[in-house]
Each structure stands twice: as C-alpha cells, then as structure tokens.
PDB file of C-alpha atoms in Angstrom:
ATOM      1  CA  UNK J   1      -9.407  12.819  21.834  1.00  0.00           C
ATOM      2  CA  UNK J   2      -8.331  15.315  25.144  1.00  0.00           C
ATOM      3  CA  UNK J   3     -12.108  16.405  24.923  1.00  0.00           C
ATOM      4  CA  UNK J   4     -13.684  14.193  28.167  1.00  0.00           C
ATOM      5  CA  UNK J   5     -15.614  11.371  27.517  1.00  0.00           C
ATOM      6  CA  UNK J   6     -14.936  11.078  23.437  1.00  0.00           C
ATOM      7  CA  UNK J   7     -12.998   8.108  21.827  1.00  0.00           C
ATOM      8  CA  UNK J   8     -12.730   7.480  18.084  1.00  0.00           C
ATOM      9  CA  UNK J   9      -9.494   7.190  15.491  1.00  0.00           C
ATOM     10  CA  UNK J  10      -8.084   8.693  12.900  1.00  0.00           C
ATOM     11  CA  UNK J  11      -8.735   7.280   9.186  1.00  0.00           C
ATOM     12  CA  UNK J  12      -5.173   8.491   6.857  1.00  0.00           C
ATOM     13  CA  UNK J  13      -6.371   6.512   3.963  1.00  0.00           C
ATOM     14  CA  UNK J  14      -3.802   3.853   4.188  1.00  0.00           C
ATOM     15  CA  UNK J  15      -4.884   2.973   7.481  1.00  0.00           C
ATOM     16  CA  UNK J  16      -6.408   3.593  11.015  1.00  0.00           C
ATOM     17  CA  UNK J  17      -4.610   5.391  13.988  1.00  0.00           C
ATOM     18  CA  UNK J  18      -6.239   3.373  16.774  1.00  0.00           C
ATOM     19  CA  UNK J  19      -3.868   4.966  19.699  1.00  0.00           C
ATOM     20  CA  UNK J  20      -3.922   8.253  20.642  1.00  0.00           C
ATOM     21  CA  UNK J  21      -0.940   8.879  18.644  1.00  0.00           C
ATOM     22  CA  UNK J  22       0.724   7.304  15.822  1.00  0.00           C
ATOM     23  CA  UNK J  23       3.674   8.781  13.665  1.00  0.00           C
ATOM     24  CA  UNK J  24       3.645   7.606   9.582  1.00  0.00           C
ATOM     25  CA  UNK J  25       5.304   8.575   6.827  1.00  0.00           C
ATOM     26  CA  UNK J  26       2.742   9.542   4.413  1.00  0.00           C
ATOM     27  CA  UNK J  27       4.022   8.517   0.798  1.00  0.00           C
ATOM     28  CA  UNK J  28       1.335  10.632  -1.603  1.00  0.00           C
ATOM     29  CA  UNK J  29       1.834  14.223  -2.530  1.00  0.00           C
ATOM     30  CA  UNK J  30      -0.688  17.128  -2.637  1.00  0.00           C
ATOM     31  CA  UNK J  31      -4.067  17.705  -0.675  1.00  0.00           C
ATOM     32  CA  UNK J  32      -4.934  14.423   1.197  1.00  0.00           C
ATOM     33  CA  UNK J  33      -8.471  14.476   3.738  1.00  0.00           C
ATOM     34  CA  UNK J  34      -8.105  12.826   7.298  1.00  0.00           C
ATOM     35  CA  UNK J  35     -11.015  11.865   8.688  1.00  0.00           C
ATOM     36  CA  UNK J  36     -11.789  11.537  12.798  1.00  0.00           C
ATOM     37  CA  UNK J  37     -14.695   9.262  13.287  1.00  0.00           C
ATOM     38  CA  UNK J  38     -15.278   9.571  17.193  1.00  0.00           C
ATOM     39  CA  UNK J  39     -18.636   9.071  19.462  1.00  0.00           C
ATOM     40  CA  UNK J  40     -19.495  10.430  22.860  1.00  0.00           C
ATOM     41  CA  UNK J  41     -21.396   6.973  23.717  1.00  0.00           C
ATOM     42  CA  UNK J  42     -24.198   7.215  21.320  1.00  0.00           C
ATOM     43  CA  UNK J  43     -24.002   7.766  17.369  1.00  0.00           C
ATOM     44  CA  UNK J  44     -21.063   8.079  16.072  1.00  0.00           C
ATOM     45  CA  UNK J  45     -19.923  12.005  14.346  1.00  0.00           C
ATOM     46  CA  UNK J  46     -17.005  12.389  11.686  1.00  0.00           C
ATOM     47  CA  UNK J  47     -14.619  15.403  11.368  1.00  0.00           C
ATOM     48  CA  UNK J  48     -11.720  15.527   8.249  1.00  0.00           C
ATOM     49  CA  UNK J  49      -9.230  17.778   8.215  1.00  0.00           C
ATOM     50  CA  UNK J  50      -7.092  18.628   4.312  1.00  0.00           C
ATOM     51  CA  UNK J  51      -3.029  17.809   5.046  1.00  0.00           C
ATOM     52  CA  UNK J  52      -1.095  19.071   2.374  1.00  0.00           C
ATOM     53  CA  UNK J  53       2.036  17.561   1.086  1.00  0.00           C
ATOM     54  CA  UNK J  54       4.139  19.797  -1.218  1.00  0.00           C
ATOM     55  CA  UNK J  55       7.434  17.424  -1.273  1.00  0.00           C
ATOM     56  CA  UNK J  56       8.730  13.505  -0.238  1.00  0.00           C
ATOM     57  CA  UNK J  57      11.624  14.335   1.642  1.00  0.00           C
ATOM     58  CA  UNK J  58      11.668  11.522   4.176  1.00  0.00           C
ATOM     59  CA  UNK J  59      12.312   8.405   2.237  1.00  0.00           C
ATOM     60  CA  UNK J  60       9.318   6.002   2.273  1.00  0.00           C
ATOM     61  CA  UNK J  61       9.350   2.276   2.789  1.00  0.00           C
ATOM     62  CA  UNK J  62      11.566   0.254   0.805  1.00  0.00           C
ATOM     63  CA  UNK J  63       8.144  -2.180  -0.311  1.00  0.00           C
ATOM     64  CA  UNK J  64       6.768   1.448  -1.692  1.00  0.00           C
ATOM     65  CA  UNK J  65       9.388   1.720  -4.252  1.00  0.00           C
ATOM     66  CA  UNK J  66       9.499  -2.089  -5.339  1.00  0.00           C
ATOM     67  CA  UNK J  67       5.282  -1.791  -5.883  1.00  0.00           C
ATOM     68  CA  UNK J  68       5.270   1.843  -7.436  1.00  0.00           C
ATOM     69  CA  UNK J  69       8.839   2.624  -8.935  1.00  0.00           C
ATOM     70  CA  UNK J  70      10.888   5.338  -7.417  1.00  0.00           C
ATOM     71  CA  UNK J  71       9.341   7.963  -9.681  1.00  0.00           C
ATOM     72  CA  UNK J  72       5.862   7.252  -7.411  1.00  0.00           C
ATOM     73  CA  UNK J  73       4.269   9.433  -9.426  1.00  0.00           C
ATOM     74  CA  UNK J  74       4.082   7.692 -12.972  1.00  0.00           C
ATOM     75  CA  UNK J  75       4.369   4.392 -11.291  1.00  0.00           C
ATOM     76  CA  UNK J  76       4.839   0.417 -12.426  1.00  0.00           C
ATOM     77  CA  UNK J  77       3.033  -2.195 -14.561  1.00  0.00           C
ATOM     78  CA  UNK J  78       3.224  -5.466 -13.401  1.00  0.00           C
ATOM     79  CA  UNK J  79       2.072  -8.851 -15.267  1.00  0.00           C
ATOM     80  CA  UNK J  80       1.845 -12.511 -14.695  1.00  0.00           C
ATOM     81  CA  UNK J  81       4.786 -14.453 -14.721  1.00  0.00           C
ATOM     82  CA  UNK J  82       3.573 -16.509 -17.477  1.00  0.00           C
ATOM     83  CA  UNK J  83       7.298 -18.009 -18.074  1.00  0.00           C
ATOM     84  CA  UNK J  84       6.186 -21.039 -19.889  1.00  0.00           C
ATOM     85  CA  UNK J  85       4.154 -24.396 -20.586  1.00  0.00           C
ATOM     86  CA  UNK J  86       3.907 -25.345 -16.712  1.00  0.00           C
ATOM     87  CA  UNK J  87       5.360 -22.608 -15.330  1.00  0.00           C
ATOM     88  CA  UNK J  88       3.154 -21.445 -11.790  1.00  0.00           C
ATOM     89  CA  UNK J  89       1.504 -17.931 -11.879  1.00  0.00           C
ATOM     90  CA  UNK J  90      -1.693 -18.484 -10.842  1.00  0.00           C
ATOM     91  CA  UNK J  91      -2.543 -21.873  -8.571  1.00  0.00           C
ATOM     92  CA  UNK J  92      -4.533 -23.282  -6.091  1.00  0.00           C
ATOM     93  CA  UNK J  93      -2.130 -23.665  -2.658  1.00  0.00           C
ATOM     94  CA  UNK J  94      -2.674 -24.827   0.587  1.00  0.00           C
ATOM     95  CA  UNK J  95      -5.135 -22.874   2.372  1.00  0.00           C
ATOM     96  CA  UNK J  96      -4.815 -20.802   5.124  1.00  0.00           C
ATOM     97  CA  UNK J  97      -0.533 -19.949   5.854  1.00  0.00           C
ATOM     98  CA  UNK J  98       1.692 -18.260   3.110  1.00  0.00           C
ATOM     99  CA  UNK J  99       4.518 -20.381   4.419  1.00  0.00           C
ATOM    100  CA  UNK J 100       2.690 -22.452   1.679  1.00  0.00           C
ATOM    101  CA  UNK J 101       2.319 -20.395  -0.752  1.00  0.00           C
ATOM    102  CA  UNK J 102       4.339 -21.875  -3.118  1.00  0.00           C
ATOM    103  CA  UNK J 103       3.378 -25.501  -3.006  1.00  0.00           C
ATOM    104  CA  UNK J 104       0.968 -26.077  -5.819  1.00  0.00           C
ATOM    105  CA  UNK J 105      -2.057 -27.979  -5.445  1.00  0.00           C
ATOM    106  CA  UNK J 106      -3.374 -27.340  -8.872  1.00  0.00           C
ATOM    107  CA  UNK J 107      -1.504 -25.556 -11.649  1.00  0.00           C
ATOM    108  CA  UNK J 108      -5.080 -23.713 -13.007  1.00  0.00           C
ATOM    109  CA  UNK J 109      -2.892 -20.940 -14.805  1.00  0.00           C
ATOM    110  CA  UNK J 110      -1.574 -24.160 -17.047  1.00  0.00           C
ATOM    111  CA  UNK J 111      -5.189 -25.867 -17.117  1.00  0.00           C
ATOM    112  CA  UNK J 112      -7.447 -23.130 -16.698  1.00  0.00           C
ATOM    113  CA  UNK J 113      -6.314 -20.067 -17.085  1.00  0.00           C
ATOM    114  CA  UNK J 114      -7.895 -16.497 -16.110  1.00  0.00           C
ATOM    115  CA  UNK J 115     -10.117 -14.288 -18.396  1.00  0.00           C
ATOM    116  CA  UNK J 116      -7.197 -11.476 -17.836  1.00  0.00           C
ATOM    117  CA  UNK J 117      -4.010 -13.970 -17.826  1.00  0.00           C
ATOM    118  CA  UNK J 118      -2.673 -11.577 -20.878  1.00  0.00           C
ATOM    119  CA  UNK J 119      -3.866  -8.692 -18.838  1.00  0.00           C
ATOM    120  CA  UNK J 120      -2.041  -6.066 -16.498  1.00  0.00           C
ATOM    121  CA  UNK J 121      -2.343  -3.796 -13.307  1.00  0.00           C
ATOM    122  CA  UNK J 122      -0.571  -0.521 -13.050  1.00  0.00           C
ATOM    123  CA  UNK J 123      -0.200   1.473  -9.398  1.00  0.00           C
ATOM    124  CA  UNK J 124       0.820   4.643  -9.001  1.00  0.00           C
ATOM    125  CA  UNK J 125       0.979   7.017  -6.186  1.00  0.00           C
ATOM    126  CA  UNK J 126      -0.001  10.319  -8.433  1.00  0.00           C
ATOM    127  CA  UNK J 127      -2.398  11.920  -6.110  1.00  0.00           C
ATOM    128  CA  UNK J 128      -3.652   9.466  -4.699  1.00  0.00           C
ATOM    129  CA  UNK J 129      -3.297   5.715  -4.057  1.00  0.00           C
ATOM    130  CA  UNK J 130      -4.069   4.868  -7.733  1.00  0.00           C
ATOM    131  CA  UNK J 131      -5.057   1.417  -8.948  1.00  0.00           C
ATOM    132  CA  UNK J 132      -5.805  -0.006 -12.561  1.00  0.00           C
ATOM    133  CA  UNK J 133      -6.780  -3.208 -14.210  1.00  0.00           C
ATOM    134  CA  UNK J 134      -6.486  -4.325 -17.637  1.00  0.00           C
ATOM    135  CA  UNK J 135      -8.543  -7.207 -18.724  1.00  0.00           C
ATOM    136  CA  UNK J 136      -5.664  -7.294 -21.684  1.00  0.00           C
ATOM    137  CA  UNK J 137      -2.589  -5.224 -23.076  1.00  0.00           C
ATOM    138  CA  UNK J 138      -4.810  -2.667 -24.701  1.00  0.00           C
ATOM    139  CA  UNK J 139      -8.106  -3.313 -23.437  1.00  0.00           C
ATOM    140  CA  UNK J 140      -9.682   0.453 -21.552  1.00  0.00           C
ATOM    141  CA  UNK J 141      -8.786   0.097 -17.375  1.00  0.00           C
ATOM    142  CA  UNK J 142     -10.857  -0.152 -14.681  1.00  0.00           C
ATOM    143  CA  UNK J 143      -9.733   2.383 -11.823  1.00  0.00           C
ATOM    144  CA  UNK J 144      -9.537   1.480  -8.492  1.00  0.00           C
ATOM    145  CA  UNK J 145      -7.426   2.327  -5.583  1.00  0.00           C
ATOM    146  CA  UNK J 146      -4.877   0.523  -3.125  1.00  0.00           C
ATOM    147  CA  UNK J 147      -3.473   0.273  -0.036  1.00  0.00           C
ATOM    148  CA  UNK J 148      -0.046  -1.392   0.920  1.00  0.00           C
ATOM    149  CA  UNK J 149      -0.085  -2.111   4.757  1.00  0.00           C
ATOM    150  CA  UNK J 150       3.480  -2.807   4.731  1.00  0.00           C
ATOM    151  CA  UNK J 151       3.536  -3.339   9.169  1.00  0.00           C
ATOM    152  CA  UNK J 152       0.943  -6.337   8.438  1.00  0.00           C
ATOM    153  CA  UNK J 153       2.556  -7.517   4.637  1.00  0.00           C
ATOM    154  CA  UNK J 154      -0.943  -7.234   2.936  1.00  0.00           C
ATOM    155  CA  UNK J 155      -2.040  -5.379  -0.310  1.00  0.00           C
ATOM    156  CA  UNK J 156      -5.363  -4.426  -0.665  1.00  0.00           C
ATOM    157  CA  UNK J 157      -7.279  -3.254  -3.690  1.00  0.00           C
ATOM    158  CA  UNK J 158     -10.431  -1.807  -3.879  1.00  0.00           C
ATOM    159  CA  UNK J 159     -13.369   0.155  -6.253  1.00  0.00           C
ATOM    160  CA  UNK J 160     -14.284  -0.647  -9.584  1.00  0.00           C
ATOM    161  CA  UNK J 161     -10.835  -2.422 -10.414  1.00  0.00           C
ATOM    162  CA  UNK J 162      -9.834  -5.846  -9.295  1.00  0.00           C
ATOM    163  CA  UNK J 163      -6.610  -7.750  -9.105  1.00  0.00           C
ATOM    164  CA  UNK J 164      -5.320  -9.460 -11.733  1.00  0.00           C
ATOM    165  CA  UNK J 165      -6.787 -13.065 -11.626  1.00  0.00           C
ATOM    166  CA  UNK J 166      -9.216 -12.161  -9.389  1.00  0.00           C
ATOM    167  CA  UNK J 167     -11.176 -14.881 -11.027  1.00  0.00           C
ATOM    168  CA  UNK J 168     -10.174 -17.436  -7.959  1.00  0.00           C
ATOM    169  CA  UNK J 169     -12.336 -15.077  -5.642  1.00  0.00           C
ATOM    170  CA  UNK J 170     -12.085 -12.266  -2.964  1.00  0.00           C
ATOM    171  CA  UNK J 171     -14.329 -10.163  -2.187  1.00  0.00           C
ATOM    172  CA  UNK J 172     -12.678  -7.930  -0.117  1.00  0.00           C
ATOM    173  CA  UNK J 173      -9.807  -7.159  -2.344  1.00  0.00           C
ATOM    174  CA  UNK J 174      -7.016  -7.846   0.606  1.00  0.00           C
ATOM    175  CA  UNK J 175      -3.983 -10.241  -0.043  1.00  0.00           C
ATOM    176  CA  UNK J 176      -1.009 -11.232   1.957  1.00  0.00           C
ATOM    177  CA  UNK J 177       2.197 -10.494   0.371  1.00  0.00           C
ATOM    178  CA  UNK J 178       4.164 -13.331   0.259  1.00  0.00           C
ATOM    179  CA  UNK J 179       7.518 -11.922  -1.918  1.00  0.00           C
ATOM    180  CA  UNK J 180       7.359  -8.012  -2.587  1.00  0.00           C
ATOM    181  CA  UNK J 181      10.733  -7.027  -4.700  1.00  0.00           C
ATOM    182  CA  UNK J 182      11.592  -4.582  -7.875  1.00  0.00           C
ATOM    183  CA  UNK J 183      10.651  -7.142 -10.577  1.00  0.00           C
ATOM    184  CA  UNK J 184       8.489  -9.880  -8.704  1.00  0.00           C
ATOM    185  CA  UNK J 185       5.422  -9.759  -6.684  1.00  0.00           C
ATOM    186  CA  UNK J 186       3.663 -12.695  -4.865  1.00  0.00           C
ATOM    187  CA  UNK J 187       0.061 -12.624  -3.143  1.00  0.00           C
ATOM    188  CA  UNK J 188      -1.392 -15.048  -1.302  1.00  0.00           C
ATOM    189  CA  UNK J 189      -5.200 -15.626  -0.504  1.00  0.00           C
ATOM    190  CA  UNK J 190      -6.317 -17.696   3.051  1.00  0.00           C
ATOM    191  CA  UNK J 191      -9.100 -18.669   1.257  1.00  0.00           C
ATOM    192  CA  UNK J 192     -10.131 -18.219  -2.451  1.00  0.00           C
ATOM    193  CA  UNK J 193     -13.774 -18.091  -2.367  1.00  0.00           C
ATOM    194  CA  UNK J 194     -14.701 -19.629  -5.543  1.00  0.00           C
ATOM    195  CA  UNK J 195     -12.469 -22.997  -4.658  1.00  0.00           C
ATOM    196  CA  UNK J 196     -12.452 -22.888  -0.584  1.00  0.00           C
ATOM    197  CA  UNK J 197      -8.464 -23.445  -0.820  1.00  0.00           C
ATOM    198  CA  UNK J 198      -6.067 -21.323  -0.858  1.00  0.00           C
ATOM    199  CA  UNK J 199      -4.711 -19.206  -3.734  1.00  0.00           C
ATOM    200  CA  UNK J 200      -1.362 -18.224  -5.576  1.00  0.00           C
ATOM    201  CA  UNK J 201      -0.463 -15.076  -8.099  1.00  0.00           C
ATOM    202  CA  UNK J 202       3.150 -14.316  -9.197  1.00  0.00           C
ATOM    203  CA  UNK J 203       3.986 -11.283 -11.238  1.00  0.00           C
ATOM    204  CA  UNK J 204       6.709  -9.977 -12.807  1.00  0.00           C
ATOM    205  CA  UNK J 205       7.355  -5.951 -13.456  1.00  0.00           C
ATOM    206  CA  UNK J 206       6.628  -5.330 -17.032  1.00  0.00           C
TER     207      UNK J 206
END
C-alpha cells in the first residue's frame, strides 16, 4: 500500500488486515496463500503471495487449544451435551445478546430434537483450518472449514459442512462464542433464521 493512490487489505484466511499493518500469530503449519485485494479507484485487482510455516514456536491463543487440542494437528471431536431427559443443548434463547444465552425459552433439544443430535464435528488445524460434520457417530463427513476470530469471540464455519444443529438456521455459518473451554463449548445465534429468536448449542469434548 506505499504505491500512491492504491488502498486495499490483506486477506490471511482467518481474517482481514484492514490497517496498514497488523501483527498475528498465524496458528496453521505449511504453505498458506495471502491474498492483497487493492484498487486504484476503479475495479478492484488481487495479488497472493505463499507464506510458509515450517514450525509453531510462538504459542497460539489459549481459545486455539481448548477448540483444536494441543496436538493442532489431529485435533478434537466435540458433541452435544445431551446430559439427560431435560437437560439444555440445543434451545431457543432470547434473541439478540449472549448475556442471555442461557435462559431457555424453549427446550427444542428435549421436544424436538435435531436430525444430527447423535451427530459430531471434528476441527483440526492439519493444513489448513479443517472442519467436519457428522450427521451421526459413523455416518461419512461433510468437510468444511473454520475460522475462530478469537479478538471478536465468534466461530465461523463454512463450505459444504455445517454446525452441528444447524437445523435452527444460519446461513452464514458465524456464531458468537458464549463459553469456549477444554471440554465445553457454547454458541450463540442473534437470530436463528428458521424461528426469528435467538438460539443456544452446548457441547461437550468427546
């Protein structure tokens, strides 16, 4: 962006340098592409350049670890926290804060439950940001990728695969974490499509 007269950003995959400089720790090892998209006033042009990185030797996030495992590589499996007979894992909430997250307005895990409540999700960091779904235990994955925008507290998912319980709608794929640690995840949605409220998941590390 020194060149006169042309603006753009930077694309790193797991987000957008929007400043003319931005320092990250990027968490994914081997050949990753950057990509400039910049205009001079008119159309917009894209340039990438390959980064390679050969070893993690400045510790990432701690929210990395808790998604992904340590071992980042081979990754974690996570699951609904199906604890019971009217236990809460996947509810309608109040719509639009996370504060309320956790206030049920219906229990539909209890009354309703998803097509992939017995399902899982694995991510792993093994090249890439890697995402799959499993409709159940065994059933064959979708793949997908993610990215954990840990500055802003959201996960987003994206490609073929889809969250577990994606059922209560989003089209986008992008969630606000609500608790993030090494055996329980909770995401949050503003706004579930399909019910115009908002929207609950809890998981557990398998």
């Amino acid at each position: 962006m020194e060149t006169p007269g042309v603006t753009g950003y930077w694309n790193y995959n797991l987000g957008k340098a929007l400043t003319n400089e931005v320092t990250f720790v990027y968490p994914i090892p081997g050949k990753n592409t950057f990509t400039f998209v910049g205009t001079l006033g008119g159309e917009f042009f894209t340039k990438t350049i390959d980064v390679q990185v050969n070893q993690l030797d400045v510790a990432l996030d701690q929210d990395w670890y808790d998604l992904v495992s340590d071992n980042t590589a081979v990754g974690k499996t996570w699951v609904f926290d199906r604890q019971g007979p009217g236990s809460l894992w996947w509810f309608m909430s109040p719509g639009g804060n996370p504060e309320g997250a956790m206030t049920a307005w219906w229990n539909a895990g209890n009354d309703a439950p998803p097509v992939d409540a017995a399902g899982k999700m694995h991510f792993d960091l093994n090249g890439a940001a890697n995402f799959s779904h499993y409709t159940t235990a065994t059933s064959t994955p979708e793949k997908g990728s993610f990215v954990l925008d840990v500055a802003n507290k959201r996960l987003m998912v994206s490609g073929a695969a889809k969250m577990l319980g994606s059922a209560a709608g989003n089209a986008d794929g992008v969630y606000s974490i609500v608790t993030l640690t090494e055996d329980k995840m909770v995401l949050y949605l503003n706004n579930s499509e399909a019910y115009g409220t908002g929207w609950t998941f809890v998981f557990k590390a398998e």
